[in-house]
Structures are given as structure tokens and as C-alpha cells.
Amino acid sequence: QTLLTNEKTPPPIPKGTYDYGSGFYDPQTEQIMSYDGKEVLGYATELEEKWIKDNCRKGFEDDAAPADQEEVEQEQAVEAAK
């Protein structure tokens, strides 16, 4: 099984952002932010941005998580393994 996060419960991230491991990536600002959103950890290069979008967990577009979270995580794991 592919590890999607180091935590049993993934940390919450804002809608439309991607879990980067040490924080979240915001494609609107191209910044990698700490999970609490208080610190800019860096800026993603074009290559890093592509990798993040192809491999990292994305914040859900709506406020509610999908009903079958396990199925979504399995699909993400399959995509990440490609």
C-alpha cells in the first residue's frame, strides 16, 4: 500500500491546495505554506508543481469529504504509483 501521509489522519489543507508533506502547496500563489498557513516554506518550480499535482493529495473542492474516503485514497495511491 502506498503511503499518502505520515499521519493516521491527514492534516487539513485548504480547498484547492495540495498536501506537500511539510505543508501545503497553493497553486494560486505558487507558495508552499506551513500547515498552519503562517509561514511560507518556499516556492515550487515548474517541475515541482507538476510533480505535486500528479502525486500529492488535494484539498477537496467542497466542504464535505466524499462518502467513501478509503476509495478515494486508493485511487490516489494508484495514480501516484504510475
PDB file of C-alpha atoms in Angstrom:
ATOM      1  CA  GLN A   1       0.000   0.000   0.000  1.00  0.00           C
ATOM      2  CA  THR A   2       1.250   3.481  -0.856  1.00  0.00           C
ATOM      3  CA  LEU A   3       1.735   5.921   1.992  1.00  0.00           C
ATOM      4  CA  LEU A   4      -0.280   9.080   1.301  1.00  0.00           C
ATOM      5  CA  THR A   5       0.548  10.775   4.591  1.00  0.00           C
ATOM      6  CA  ASN A   6       2.741  10.188   7.636  1.00  0.00           C
ATOM      7  CA  GLU A   7      -0.228  10.823   9.904  1.00  0.00           C
ATOM      8  CA  LYS A   8      -3.059   8.411  10.666  1.00  0.00           C
ATOM      9  CA  THR A   9      -5.438  11.277   9.913  1.00  0.00           C
ATOM     10  CA  PRO A  10      -4.127  13.617   7.212  1.00  0.00           C
ATOM     11  CA  PRO A  11      -3.772  17.243   8.295  1.00  0.00           C
ATOM     12  CA  PRO A  12      -6.492  19.525   6.964  1.00  0.00           C
ATOM     13  CA  ILE A  13      -5.487  21.630   3.981  1.00  0.00           C
ATOM     14  CA  PRO A  14      -7.391  24.445   2.270  1.00  0.00           C
ATOM     15  CA  LYS A  15      -9.658  23.629  -0.658  1.00  0.00           C
ATOM     16  CA  GLY A  16      -7.801  23.568  -3.963  1.00  0.00           C
ATOM     17  CA  THR A  17      -4.344  23.114  -2.397  1.00  0.00           C
ATOM     18  CA  TYR A  18      -2.083  20.055  -2.325  1.00  0.00           C
ATOM     19  CA  ASP A  19      -0.527  18.266   0.655  1.00  0.00           C
ATOM     20  CA  TYR A  20       3.243  18.647   0.215  1.00  0.00           C
ATOM     21  CA  GLY A  21       4.338  16.632   3.267  1.00  0.00           C
ATOM     22  CA  SER A  22       5.844  19.523   5.210  1.00  0.00           C
ATOM     23  CA  GLY A  23       2.925  21.819   4.465  1.00  0.00           C
ATOM     24  CA  PHE A  24       0.614  22.550   1.552  1.00  0.00           C
ATOM     25  CA  TYR A  25       1.144  23.897  -1.958  1.00  0.00           C
ATOM     26  CA  ASP A  26      -1.172  26.660  -3.156  1.00  0.00           C
ATOM     27  CA  PRO A  27      -1.231  26.742  -6.985  1.00  0.00           C
ATOM     28  CA  GLN A  28      -2.785  30.242  -6.938  1.00  0.00           C
ATOM     29  CA  THR A  29       0.240  31.784  -5.181  1.00  0.00           C
ATOM     30  CA  GLU A  30       2.786  29.076  -6.147  1.00  0.00           C
ATOM     31  CA  GLN A  31       3.818  29.023  -2.472  1.00  0.00           C
ATOM     32  CA  ILE A  32       4.483  26.073  -0.209  1.00  0.00           C
ATOM     33  CA  MET A  33       2.962  27.033   3.135  1.00  0.00           C
ATOM     34  CA  SER A  34       3.217  25.524   6.615  1.00  0.00           C
ATOM     35  CA  TYR A  35       0.115  23.550   7.611  1.00  0.00           C
ATOM     36  CA  ASP A  36      -0.990  26.392   9.893  1.00  0.00           C
ATOM     37  CA  GLY A  37      -0.696  28.816   6.935  1.00  0.00           C
ATOM     38  CA  LYS A  38       1.537  31.212   8.877  1.00  0.00           C
ATOM     39  CA  GLU A  39       4.880  30.571   7.180  1.00  0.00           C
ATOM     40  CA  VAL A  40       5.992  30.457   3.551  1.00  0.00           C
ATOM     41  CA  LEU A  41       8.261  27.414   3.291  1.00  0.00           C
ATOM     42  CA  GLY A  42       9.242  28.039  -0.316  1.00  0.00           C
ATOM     43  CA  TYR A  43       8.150  28.387  -3.910  1.00  0.00           C
ATOM     44  CA  ALA A  44       7.620  25.490  -6.305  1.00  0.00           C
ATOM     45  CA  THR A  45       9.485  25.333  -9.584  1.00  0.00           C
ATOM     46  CA  GLU A  46       7.570  24.363 -12.720  1.00  0.00           C
ATOM     47  CA  LEU A  47       8.862  20.793 -12.421  1.00  0.00           C
ATOM     48  CA  GLU A  48       7.955  20.579  -8.711  1.00  0.00           C
ATOM     49  CA  GLU A  49       4.476  21.934  -9.431  1.00  0.00           C
ATOM     50  CA  LYS A  50       3.862  19.192 -11.997  1.00  0.00           C
ATOM     51  CA  TRP A  51       5.081  16.522  -9.555  1.00  0.00           C
ATOM     52  CA  ILE A  52       2.912  17.913  -6.750  1.00  0.00           C
ATOM     53  CA  LYS A  53      -0.205  17.984  -8.933  1.00  0.00           C
ATOM     54  CA  ASP A  54       0.457  14.454 -10.219  1.00  0.00           C
ATOM     55  CA  ASN A  55       1.320  12.846  -6.881  1.00  0.00           C
ATOM     56  CA  CYS A  56       0.016  14.748  -3.864  1.00  0.00           C
ATOM     57  CA  ARG A  57      -3.303  14.659  -2.020  1.00  0.00           C
ATOM     58  CA  LYS A  58      -5.561  17.555  -2.995  1.00  0.00           C
ATOM     59  CA  GLY A  59      -7.817  19.541  -0.695  1.00  0.00           C
ATOM     60  CA  PHE A  60     -11.437  18.752  -1.506  1.00  0.00           C
ATOM     61  CA  GLU A  61     -13.312  21.202  -3.685  1.00  0.00           C
ATOM     62  CA  ASP A  62     -16.343  21.197  -1.403  1.00  0.00           C
ATOM     63  CA  ASP A  63     -16.567  21.330   2.379  1.00  0.00           C
ATOM     64  CA  ALA A  64     -17.573  17.701   2.800  1.00  0.00           C
ATOM     65  CA  ALA A  65     -15.230  14.801   2.139  1.00  0.00           C
ATOM     66  CA  PRO A  66     -16.505  12.144  -0.254  1.00  0.00           C
ATOM     67  CA  ALA A  67     -18.659   9.473   1.379  1.00  0.00           C
ATOM     68  CA  ASP A  68     -16.114   6.744   0.692  1.00  0.00           C
ATOM     69  CA  GLN A  69     -12.795   8.302   1.722  1.00  0.00           C
ATOM     70  CA  GLU A  70     -10.967   4.959   1.567  1.00  0.00           C
ATOM     71  CA  GLU A  71     -11.908   4.507  -2.101  1.00  0.00           C
ATOM     72  CA  VAL A  72     -10.647   7.996  -2.942  1.00  0.00           C
ATOM     73  CA  GLU A  73      -7.348   7.310  -1.148  1.00  0.00           C
ATOM     74  CA  GLN A  74      -6.929   4.028  -3.019  1.00  0.00           C
ATOM     75  CA  GLU A  75      -7.492   5.791  -6.354  1.00  0.00           C
ATOM     76  CA  GLN A  76      -4.928   8.436  -5.388  1.00  0.00           C
ATOM     77  CA  ALA A  77      -2.441   5.708  -4.455  1.00  0.00           C
ATOM     78  CA  VAL A  78      -2.894   4.054  -7.854  1.00  0.00           C
ATOM     79  CA  GLU A  79      -2.380   7.378  -9.632  1.00  0.00           C
ATOM     80  CA  ALA A  80       0.709   8.131  -7.518  1.00  0.00           C
ATOM     81  CA  ALA A  81       2.222   4.763  -8.387  1.00  0.00           C
ATOM     82  CA  LYS A  82       2.085   5.491 -12.138  1.00  0.00           C
TER      83      LYS A  82
END
